[in-house]
C-alpha atoms as an extended CHARMM CRD file, in Angstrom:
* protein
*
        73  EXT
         1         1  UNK       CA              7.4260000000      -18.3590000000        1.6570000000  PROA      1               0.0000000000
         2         2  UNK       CA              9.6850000000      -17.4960000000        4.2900000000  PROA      2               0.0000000000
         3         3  UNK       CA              8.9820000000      -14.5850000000        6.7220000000  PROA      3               0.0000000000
         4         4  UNK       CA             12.1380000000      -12.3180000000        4.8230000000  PROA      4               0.0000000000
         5         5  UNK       CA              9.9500000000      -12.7110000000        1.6910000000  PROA      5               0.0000000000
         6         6  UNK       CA              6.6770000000      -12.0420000000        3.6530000000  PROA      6               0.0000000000
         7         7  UNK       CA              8.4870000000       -9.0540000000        5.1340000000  PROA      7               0.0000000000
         8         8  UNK       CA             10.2360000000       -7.3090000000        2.0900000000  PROA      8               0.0000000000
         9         9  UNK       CA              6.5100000000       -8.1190000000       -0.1740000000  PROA      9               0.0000000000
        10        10  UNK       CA              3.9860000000       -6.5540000000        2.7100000000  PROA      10              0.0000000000
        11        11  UNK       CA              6.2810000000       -5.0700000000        5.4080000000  PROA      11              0.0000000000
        12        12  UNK       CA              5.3310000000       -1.5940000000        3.5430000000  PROA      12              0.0000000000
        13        13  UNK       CA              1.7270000000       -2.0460000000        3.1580000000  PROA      13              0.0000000000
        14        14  UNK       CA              1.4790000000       -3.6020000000        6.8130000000  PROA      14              0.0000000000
        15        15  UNK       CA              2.8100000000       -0.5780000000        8.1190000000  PROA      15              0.0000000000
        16        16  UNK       CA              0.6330000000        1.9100000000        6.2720000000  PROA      16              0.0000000000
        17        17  UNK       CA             -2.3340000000       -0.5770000000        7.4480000000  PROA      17              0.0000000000
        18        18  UNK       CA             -0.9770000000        0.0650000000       11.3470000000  PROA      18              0.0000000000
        19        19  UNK       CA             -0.5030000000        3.8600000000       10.4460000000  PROA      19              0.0000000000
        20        20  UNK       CA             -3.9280000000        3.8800000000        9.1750000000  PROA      20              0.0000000000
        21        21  UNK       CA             -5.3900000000        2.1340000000       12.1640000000  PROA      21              0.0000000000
        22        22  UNK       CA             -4.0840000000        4.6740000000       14.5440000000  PROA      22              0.0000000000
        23        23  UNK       CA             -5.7600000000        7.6250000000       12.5220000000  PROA      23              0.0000000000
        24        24  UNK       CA             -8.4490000000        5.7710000000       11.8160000000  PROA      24              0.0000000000
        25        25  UNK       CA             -8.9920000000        5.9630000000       15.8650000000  PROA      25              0.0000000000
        26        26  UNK       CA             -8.1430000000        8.7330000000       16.5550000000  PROA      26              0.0000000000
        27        27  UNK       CA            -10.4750000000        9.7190000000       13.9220000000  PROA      27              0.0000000000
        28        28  UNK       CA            -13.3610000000        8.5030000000       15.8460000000  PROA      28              0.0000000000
        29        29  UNK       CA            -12.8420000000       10.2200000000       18.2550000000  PROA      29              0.0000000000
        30        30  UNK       CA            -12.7180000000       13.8920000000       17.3650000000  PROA      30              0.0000000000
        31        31  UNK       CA            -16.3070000000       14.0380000000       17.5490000000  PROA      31              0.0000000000
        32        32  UNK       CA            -17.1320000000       17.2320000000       16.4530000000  PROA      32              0.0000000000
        33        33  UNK       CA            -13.2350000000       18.4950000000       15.7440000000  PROA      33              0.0000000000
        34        34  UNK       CA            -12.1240000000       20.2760000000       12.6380000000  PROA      34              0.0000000000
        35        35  UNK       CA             -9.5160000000       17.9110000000       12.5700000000  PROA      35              0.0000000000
        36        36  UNK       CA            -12.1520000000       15.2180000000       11.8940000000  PROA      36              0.0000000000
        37        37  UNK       CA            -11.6890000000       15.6740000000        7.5760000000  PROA      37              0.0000000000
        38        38  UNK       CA             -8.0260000000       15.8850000000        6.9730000000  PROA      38              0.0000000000
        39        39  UNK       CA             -7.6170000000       12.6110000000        8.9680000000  PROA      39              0.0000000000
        40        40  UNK       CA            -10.0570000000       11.0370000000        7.1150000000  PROA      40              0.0000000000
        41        41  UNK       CA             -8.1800000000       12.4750000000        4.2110000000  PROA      41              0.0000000000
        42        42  UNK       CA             -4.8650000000       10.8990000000        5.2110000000  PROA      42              0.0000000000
        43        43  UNK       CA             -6.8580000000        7.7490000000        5.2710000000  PROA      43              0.0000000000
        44        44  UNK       CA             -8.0230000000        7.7550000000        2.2300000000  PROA      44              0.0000000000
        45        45  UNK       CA             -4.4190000000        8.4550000000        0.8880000000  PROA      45              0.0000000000
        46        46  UNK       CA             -3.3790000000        5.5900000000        2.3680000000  PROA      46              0.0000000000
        47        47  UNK       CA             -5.6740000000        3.5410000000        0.5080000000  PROA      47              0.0000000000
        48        48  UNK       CA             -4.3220000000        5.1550000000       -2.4920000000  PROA      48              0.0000000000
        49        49  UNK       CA             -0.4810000000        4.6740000000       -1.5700000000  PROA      49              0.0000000000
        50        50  UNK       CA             -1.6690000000        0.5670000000       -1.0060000000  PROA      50              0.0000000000
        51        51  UNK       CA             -2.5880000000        0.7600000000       -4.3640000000  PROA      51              0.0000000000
        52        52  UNK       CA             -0.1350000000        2.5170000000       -6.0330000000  PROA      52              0.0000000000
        53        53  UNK       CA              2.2510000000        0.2860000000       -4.5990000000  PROA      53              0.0000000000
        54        54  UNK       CA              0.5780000000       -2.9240000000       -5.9710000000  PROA      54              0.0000000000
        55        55  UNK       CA             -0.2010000000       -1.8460000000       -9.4230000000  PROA      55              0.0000000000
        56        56  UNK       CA              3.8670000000       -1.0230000000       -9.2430000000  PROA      56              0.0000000000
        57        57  UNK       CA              4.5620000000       -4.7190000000       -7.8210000000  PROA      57              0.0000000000
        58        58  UNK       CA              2.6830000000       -5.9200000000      -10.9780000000  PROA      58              0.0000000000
        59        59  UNK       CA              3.8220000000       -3.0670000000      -13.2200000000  PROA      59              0.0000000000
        60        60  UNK       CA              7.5850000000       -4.6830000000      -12.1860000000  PROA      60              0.0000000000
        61        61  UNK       CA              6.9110000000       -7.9590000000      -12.7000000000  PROA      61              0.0000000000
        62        62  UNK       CA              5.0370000000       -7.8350000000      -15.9680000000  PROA      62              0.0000000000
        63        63  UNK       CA              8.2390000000       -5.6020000000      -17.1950000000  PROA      63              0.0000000000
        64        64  UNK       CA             10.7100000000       -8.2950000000      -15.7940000000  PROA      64              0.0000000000
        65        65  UNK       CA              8.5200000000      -11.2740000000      -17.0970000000  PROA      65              0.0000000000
        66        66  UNK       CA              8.6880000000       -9.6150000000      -20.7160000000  PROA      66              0.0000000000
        67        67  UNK       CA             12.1430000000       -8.8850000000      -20.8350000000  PROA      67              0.0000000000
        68        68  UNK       CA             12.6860000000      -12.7490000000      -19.8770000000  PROA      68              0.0000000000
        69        69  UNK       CA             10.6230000000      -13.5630000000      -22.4300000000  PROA      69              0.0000000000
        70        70  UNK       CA             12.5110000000      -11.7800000000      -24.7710000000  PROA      70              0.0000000000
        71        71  UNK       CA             15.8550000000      -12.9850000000      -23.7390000000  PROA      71              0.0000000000
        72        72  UNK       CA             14.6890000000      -16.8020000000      -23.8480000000  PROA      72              0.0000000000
        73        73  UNK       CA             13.9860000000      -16.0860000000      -27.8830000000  PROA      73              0.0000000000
């Protein structure tokens, strides 16, 4: 695969990952802030927008792979 591939596939994911990693420290340390929660929130969202962008990916490409199939009949 060539890095334009690599970029367009994960460019999105690898920058909520680097998004995440910042909260995620800055997370640790608030101690004892109220701030503490809603930044573990936003992490956990993250995890969610990962996923909702790969069960797209494969929504797409099952929908593409099906209409191919159709077309070849």
């Amino acid at each position: 695969m060539g890095f334009r591939r690599l970029f367009m596939m994960y460019g999105l994911v690898g920058s909520i990952l680097g998004v995440m990693a910042v909260v995620g420290m800055l997370t640790y340390r608030l101690q004892e802030s109220p701030w503490r929660w809603p930044l573990l929130a936003i992490i956990v969202a993250g995890f969610g927008t990962i996923a909702g962008i790969f069960w797209i990916r494969r929504y797409v490409d099952r929908q593409t792979k099906e209409s191919e199939q159709r077309d070849q009949r």
